[in-house]
C-alpha positions as a LaTeX table, in Angstrom:
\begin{tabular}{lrrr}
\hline
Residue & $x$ (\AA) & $y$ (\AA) & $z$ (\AA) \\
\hline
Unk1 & 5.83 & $-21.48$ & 85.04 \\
Unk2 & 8.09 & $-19.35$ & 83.36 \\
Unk3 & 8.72 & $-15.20$ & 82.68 \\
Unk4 & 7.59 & $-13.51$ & 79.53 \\
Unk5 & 7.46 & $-10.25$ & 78.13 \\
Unk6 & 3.80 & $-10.11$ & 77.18 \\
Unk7 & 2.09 & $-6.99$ & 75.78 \\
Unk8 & $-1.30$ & $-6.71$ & 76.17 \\
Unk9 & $-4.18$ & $-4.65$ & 74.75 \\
Unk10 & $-7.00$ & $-3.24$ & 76.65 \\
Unk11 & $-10.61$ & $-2.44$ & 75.52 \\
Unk12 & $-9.78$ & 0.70 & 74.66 \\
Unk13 & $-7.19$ & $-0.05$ & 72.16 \\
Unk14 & $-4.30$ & 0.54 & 74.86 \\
Unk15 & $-0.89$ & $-1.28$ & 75.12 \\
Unk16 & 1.04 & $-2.64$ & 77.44 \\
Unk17 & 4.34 & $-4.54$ & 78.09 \\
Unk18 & 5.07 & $-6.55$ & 81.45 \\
Unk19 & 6.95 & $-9.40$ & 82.71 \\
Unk20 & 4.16 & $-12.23$ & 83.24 \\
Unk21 & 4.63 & $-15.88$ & 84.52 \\
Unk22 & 3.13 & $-18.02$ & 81.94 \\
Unk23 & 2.99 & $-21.59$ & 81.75 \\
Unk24 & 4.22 & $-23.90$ & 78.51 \\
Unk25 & 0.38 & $-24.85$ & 77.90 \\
Unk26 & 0.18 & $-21.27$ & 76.58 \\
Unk27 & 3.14 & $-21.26$ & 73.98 \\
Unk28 & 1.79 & $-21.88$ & 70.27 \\
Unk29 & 2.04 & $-24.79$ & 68.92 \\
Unk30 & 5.53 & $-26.23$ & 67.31 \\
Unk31 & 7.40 & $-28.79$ & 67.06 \\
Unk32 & 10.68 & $-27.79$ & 69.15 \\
Unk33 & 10.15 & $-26.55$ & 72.64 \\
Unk34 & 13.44 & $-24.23$ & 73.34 \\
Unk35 & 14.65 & $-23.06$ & 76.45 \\
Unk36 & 15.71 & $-19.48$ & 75.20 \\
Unk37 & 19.04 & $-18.52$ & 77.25 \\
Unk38 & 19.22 & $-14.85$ & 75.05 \\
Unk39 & 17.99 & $-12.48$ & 72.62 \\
Unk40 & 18.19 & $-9.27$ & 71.78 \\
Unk41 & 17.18 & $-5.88$ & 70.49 \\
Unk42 & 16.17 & $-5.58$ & 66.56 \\
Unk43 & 14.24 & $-2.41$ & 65.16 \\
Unk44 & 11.03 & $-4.58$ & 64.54 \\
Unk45 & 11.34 & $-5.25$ & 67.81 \\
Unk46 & 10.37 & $-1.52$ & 68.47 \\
Unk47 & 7.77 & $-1.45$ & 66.27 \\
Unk48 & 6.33 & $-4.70$ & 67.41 \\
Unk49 & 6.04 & $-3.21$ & 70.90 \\
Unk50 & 5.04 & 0.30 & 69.95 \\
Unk51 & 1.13 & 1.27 & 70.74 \\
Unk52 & 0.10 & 0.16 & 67.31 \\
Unk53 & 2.48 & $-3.18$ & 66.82 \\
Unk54 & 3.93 & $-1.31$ & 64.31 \\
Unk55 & 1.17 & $-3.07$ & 61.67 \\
Unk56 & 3.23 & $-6.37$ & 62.43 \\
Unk57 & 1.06 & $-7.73$ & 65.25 \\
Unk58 & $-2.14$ & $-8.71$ & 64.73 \\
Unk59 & $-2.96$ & $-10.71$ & 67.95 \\
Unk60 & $-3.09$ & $-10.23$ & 71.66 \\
Unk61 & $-1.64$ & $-10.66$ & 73.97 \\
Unk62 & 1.41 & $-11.29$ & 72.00 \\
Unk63 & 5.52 & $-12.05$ & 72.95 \\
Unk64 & 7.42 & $-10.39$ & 70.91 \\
Unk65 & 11.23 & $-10.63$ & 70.26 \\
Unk66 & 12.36 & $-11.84$ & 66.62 \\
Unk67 & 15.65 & $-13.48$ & 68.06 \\
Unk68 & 16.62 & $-16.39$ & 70.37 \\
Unk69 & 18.96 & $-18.82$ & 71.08 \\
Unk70 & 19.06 & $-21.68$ & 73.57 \\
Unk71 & 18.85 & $-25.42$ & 74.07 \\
Unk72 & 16.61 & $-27.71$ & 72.52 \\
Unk73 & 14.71 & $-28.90$ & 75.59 \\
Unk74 & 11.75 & $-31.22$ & 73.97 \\
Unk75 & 11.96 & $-32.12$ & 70.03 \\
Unk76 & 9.14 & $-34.40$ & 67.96 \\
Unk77 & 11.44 & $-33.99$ & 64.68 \\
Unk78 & 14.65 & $-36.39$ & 64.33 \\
Unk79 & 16.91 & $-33.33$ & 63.53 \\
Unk80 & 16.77 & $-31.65$ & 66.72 \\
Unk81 & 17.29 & $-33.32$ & 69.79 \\
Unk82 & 17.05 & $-32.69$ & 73.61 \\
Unk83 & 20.56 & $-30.56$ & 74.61 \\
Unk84 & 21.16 & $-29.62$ & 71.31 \\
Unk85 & 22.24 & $-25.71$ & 70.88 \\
Unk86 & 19.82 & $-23.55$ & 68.10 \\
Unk87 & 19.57 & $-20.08$ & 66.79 \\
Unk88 & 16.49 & $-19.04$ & 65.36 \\
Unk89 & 15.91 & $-15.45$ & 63.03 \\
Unk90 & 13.05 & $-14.45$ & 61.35 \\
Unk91 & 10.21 & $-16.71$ & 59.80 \\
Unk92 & 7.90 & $-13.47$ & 61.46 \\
Unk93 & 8.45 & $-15.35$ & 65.03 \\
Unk94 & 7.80 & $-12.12$ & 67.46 \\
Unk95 & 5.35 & $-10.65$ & 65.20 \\
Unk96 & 2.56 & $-13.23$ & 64.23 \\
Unk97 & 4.18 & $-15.78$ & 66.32 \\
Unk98 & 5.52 & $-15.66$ & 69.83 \\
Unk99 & 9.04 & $-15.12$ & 70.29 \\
Unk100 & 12.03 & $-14.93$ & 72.10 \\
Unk101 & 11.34 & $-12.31$ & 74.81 \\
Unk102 & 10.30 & $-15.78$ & 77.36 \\
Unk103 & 12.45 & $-18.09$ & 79.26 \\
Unk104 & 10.86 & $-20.36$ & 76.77 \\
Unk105 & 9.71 & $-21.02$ & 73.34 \\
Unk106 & 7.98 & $-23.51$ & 71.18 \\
Unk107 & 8.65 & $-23.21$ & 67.32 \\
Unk108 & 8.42 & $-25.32$ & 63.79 \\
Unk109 & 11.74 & $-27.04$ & 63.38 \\
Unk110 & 12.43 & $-25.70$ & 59.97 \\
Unk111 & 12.63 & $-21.93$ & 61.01 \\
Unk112 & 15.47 & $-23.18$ & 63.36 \\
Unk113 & 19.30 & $-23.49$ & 62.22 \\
Unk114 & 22.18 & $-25.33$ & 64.45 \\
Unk115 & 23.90 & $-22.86$ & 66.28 \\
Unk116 & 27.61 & $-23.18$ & 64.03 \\
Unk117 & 30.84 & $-23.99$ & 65.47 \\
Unk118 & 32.71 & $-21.04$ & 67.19 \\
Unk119 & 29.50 & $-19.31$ & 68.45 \\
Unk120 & 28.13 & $-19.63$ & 71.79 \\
Unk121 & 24.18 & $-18.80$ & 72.18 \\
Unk122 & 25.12 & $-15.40$ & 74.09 \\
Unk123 & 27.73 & $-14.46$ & 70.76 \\
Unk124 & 25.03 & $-15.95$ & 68.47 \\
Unk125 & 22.64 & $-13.29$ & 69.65 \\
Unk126 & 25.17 & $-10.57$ & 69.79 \\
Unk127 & 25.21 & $-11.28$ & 65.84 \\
Unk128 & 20.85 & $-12.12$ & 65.96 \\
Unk129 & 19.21 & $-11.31$ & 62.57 \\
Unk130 & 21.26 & $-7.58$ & 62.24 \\
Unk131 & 24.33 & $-9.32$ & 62.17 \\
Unk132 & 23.08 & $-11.62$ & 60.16 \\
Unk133 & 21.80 & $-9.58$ & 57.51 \\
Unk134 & 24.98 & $-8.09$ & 57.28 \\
Unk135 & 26.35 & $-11.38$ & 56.16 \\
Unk136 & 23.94 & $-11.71$ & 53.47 \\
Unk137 & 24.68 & $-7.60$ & 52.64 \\
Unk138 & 28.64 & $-8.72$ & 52.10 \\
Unk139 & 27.85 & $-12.51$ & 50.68 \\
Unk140 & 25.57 & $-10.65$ & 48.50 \\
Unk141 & 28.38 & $-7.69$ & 47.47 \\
Unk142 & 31.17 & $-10.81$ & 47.02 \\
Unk143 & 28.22 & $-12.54$ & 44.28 \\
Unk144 & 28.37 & $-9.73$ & 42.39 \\
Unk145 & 31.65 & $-8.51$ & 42.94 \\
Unk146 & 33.57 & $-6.05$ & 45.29 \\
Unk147 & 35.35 & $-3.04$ & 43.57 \\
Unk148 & 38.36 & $-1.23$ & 44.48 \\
Unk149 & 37.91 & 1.50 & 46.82 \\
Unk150 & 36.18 & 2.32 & 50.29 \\
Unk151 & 33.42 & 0.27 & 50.66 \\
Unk152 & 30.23 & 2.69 & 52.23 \\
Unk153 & 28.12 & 1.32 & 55.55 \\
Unk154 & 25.37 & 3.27 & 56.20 \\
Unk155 & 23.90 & 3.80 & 59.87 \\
Unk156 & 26.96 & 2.47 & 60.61 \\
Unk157 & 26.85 & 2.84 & 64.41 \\
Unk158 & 23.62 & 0.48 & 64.36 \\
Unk159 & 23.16 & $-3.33$ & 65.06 \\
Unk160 & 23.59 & $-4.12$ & 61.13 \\
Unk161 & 26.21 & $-1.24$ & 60.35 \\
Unk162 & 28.10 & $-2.21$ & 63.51 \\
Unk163 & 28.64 & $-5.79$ & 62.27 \\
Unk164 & 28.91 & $-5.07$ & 58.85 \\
Unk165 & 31.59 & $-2.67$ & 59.56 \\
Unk166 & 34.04 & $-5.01$ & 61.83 \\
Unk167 & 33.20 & $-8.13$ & 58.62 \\
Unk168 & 34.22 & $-5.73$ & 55.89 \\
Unk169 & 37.39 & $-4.65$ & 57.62 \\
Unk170 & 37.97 & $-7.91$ & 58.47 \\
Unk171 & 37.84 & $-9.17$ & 54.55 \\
Unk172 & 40.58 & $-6.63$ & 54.21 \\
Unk173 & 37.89 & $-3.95$ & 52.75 \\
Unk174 & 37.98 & $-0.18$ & 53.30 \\
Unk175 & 35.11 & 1.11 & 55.14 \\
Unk176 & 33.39 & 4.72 & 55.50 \\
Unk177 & 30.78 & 4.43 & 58.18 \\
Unk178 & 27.66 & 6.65 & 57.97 \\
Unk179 & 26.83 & 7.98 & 61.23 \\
Unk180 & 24.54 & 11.20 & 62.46 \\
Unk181 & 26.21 & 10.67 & 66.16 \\
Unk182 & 29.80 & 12.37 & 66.01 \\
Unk183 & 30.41 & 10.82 & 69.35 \\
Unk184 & 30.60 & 7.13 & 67.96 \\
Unk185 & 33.17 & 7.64 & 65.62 \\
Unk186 & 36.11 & 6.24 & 67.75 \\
Unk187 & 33.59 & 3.18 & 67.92 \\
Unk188 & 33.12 & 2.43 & 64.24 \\
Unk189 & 37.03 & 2.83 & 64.16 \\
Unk190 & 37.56 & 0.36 & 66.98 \\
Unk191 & 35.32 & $-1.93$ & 64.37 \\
Unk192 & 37.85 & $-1.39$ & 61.43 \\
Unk193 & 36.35 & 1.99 & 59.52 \\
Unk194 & 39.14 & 3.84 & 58.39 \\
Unk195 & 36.66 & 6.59 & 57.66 \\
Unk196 & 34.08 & 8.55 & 59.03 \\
Unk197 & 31.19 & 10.19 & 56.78 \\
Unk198 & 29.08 & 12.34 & 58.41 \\
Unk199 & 25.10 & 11.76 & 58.05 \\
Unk200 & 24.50 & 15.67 & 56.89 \\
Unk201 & 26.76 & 15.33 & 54.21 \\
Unk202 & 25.02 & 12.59 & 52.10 \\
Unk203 & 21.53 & 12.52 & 53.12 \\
Unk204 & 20.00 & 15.01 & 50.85 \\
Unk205 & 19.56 & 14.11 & 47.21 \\
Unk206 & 21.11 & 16.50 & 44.62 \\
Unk207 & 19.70 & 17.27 & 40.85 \\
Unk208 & 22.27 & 15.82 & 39.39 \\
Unk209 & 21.51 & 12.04 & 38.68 \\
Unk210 & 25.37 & 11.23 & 39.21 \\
Unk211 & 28.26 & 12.33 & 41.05 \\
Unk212 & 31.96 & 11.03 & 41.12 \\
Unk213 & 32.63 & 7.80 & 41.36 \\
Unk214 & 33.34 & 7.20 & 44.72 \\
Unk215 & 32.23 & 3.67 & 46.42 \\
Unk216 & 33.62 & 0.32 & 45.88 \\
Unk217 & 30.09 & $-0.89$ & 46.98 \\
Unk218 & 27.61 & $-0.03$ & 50.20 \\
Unk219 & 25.57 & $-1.72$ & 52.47 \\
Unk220 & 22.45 & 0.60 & 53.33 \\
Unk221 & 20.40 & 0.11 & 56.41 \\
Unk222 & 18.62 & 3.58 & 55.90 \\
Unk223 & 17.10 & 3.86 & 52.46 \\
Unk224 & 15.25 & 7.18 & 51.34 \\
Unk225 & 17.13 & 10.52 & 50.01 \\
Unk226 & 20.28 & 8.65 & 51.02 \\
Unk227 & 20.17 & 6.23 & 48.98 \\
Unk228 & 19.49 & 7.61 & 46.38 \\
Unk229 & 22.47 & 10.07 & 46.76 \\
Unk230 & 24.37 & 7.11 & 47.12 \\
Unk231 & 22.97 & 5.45 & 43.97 \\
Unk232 & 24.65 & 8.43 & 41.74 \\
Unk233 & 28.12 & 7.89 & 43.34 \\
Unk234 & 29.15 & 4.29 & 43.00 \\
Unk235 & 31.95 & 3.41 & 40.85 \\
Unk236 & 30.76 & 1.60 & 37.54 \\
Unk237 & 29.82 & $-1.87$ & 38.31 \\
Unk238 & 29.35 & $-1.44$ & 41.97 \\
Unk239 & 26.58 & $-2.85$ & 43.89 \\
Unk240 & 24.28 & $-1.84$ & 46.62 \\
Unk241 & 22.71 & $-4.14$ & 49.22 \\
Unk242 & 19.69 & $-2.67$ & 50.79 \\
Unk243 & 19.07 & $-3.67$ & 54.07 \\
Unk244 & 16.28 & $-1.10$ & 55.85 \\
Unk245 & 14.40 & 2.05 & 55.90 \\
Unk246 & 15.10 & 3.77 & 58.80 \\
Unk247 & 15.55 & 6.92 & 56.48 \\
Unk248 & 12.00 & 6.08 & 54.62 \\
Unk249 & 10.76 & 4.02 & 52.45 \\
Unk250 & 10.51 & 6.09 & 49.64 \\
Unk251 & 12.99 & 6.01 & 46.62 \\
Unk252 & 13.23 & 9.71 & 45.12 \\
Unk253 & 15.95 & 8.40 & 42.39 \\
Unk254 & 16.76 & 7.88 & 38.99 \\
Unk255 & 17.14 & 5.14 & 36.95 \\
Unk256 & 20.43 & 6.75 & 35.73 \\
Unk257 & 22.77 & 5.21 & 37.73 \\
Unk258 & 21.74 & 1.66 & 36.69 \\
Unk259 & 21.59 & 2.32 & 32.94 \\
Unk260 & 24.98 & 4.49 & 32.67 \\
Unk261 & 27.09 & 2.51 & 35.59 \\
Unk262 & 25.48 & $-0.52$ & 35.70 \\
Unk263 & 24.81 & 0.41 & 39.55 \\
Unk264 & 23.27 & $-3.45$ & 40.85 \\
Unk265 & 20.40 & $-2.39$ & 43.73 \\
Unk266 & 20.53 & $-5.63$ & 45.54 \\
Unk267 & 17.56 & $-6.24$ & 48.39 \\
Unk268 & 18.26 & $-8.04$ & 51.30 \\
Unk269 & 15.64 & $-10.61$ & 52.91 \\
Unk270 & 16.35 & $-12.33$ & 56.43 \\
Unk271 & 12.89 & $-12.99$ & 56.99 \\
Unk272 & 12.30 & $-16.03$ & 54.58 \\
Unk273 & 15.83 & $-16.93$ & 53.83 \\
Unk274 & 16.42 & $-20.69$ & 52.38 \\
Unk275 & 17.68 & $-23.07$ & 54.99 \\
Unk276 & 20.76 & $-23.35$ & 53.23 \\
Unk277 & 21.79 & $-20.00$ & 52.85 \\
Unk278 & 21.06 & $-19.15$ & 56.36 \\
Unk279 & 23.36 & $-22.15$ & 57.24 \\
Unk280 & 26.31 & $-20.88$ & 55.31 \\
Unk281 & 25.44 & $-17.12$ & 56.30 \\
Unk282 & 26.08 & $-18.15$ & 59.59 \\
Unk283 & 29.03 & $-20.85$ & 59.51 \\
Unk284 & 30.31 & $-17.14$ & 57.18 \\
Unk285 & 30.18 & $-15.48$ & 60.56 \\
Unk286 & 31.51 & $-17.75$ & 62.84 \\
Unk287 & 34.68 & $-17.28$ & 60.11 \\
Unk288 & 34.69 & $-13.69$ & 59.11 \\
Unk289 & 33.27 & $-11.77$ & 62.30 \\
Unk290 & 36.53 & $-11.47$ & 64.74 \\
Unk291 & 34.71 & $-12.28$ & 68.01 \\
Unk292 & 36.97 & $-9.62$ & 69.80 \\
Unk293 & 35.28 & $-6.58$ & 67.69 \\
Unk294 & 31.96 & $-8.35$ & 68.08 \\
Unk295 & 32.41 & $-8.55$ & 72.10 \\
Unk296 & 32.77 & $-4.89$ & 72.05 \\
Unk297 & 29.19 & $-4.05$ & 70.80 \\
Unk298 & 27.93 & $-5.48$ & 73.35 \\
Unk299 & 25.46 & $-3.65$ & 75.26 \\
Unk300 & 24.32 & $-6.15$ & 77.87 \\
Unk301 & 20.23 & $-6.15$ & 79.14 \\
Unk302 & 17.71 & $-8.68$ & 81.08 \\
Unk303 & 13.85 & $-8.83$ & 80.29 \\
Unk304 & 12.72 & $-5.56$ & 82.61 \\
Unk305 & 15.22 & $-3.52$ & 80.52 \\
Unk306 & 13.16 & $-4.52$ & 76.72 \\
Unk307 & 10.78 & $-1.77$ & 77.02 \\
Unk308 & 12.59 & 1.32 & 77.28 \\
Unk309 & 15.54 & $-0.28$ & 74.10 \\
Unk310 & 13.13 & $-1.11$ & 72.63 \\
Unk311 & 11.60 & 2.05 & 72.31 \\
Unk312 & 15.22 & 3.64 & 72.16 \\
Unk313 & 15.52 & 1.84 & 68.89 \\
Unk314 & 13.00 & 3.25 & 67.39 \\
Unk315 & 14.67 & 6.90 & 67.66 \\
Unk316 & 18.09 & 5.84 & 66.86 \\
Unk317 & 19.25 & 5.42 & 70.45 \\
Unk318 & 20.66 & 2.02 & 70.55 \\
Unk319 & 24.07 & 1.78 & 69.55 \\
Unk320 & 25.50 & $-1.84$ & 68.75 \\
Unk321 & 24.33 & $-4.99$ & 69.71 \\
Unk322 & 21.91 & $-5.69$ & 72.65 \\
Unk323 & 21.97 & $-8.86$ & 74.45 \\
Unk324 & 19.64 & $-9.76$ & 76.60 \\
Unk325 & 19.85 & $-12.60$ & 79.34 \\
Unk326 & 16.64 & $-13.85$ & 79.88 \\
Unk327 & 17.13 & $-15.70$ & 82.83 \\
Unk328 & 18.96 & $-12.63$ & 84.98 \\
\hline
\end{tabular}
């Protein structure tokens, strides 16, 4: 037997979230039994274990947690084997599938990756999948090329901002961090930002389609009015990766921007990524992510501390990266 963070729903359509022994009989089936050492704190997390599942989970009683890392501890596929150290993101494991928030999980060997050289498992989840969409925000920038000038992060204070700031500076970028929190902007300068915009002054859109030509490029974890403000000042060429919607989902925009600057709107995916790009997007951060900036945004958790982050997340509480120990 083993702990798990297992939300349950009662007859009357009611939630709940408690640590529950469970035995490995119960885990779905999978072809790599892990024992999961962390995880941490993602915002479908905090939809997943909102009263409604956020529309993400459609069975119960259900273990969420998108994230994990830990040792292989049973394997029927040749490529893992027993002691080896994994990583798994995505592949909608902690929303139709169980997840991470156990001492143990059982998985299909294709949604899991080698954890890369220079990472550890508690580091690895410090990164999770918000750290590494971030690497796929700045691989996907690099593709279609970086322009002179500050480079824009938006919710920069968050799990994806907070990484995506401390990569960018570490490429030898400029960076302006987006933040509604005054108080973190020492933070996002401890990550590299050599500038701090506030959220008020470029989160309402404006009736003109374009502005000055300001941003290099911009990684945007908030979509909605910002963006689109955004949209009408990058410099001609420029790209945007768009990473979330914590601003809406909703695009009130024009398609000026992309037929006068040649603006690129690039979305991000970490859900279904190809094996191979998640294998270089994380050997990318075990190069480019100085493990001294990544240390410090750390916010370390166990189990019996998910439910109140997680629903912190949700509101825009959280600040950098939660790790959670699941065996403290």
């Amino acid at each position: 037997m083993f702990d798990a963070l297992m939300i349950t729903k009662n007859e009357d359509g009611e939630t709940s979230a408690a640590i529950t022994q469970i035995s490995e009989d119960q885990l779905p089936d999978g072809e790599v039994l892990v024992a999961v050492e962390y995880t941490t704190v993602n915002y479908k997390d905090g939809l997943c274990m909102s009263p409604s599942g956020g529309g993400l989970v459609r069975k119960y009683p259900h273990v969420p947690g998108i994230d994990f890392s830990g040792t292989v501890e049973a394997s029927s596929d040749e490529r893992y084997q027993v002691g080896d150290k994994v990583v798994l993101t995505g592949w909608r494991v902690g929303e139709a599938h169980w997840g991470g928030y156990a001492q143990k999980a059982r998985v299909k060997a294709d949604w899991l990756v080698p954890l890369p050289q220079g990472l550890n498992t508690r580091q690895a989840m410090a990164v999770g999948t918000a750290g590494f969409t971030s690497m796929l925000s700045v691989m996907a920038l690099e593709d279609h090329g970086i322009k002179s000038g500050p480079v824009l992060v938006t919710g920069a204070a968050g799990g994806v901002g907070s990484v995506a700031v401390a990569i960018l500076a570490h490429l030898g970028h400029e960076v302006a961090g987006v933040t509604g929190r005054p108080e973190t902007a020492d933070y996002l300068k401890s990550l590299g930002a050599t500038q701090i915009v506030a959220r008020e002054d470029i989160n309402e859109t404006v009736k003109r389609p374009l502005e000055g030509e300001t941003w290099g490029g911009c990684i945007d974890a908030v979509g909605g009015a910002m963006l689109a403000r955004i949209l009408g000042q990058m410099q001609y060429g420029a790209s945007v990766a768009s990473v979330g919607l914590a601003g809406g989902a909703g695009l009130p925009a024009t398609v000026i921007p992309f037929l006068l600057r040649g603006v690129n709107l690039l979305g991000i995916d970490s859900v279904m990524q190809p094996y191979e790009n998640r294998l270089r997007a994380w050997e990318r951060v075990a190069k480019d992510l100085p493990m001294d900036k990544l240390e410090a945004m750390v916010v370390p958790a166990t189990l019996s501390d998910l439910p109140d982050l997680t629903a912190d997340i949700l509101h825009g509480k959280v600040k950098g990266r939660v790790v959670v120990d699941v065996n403290v």
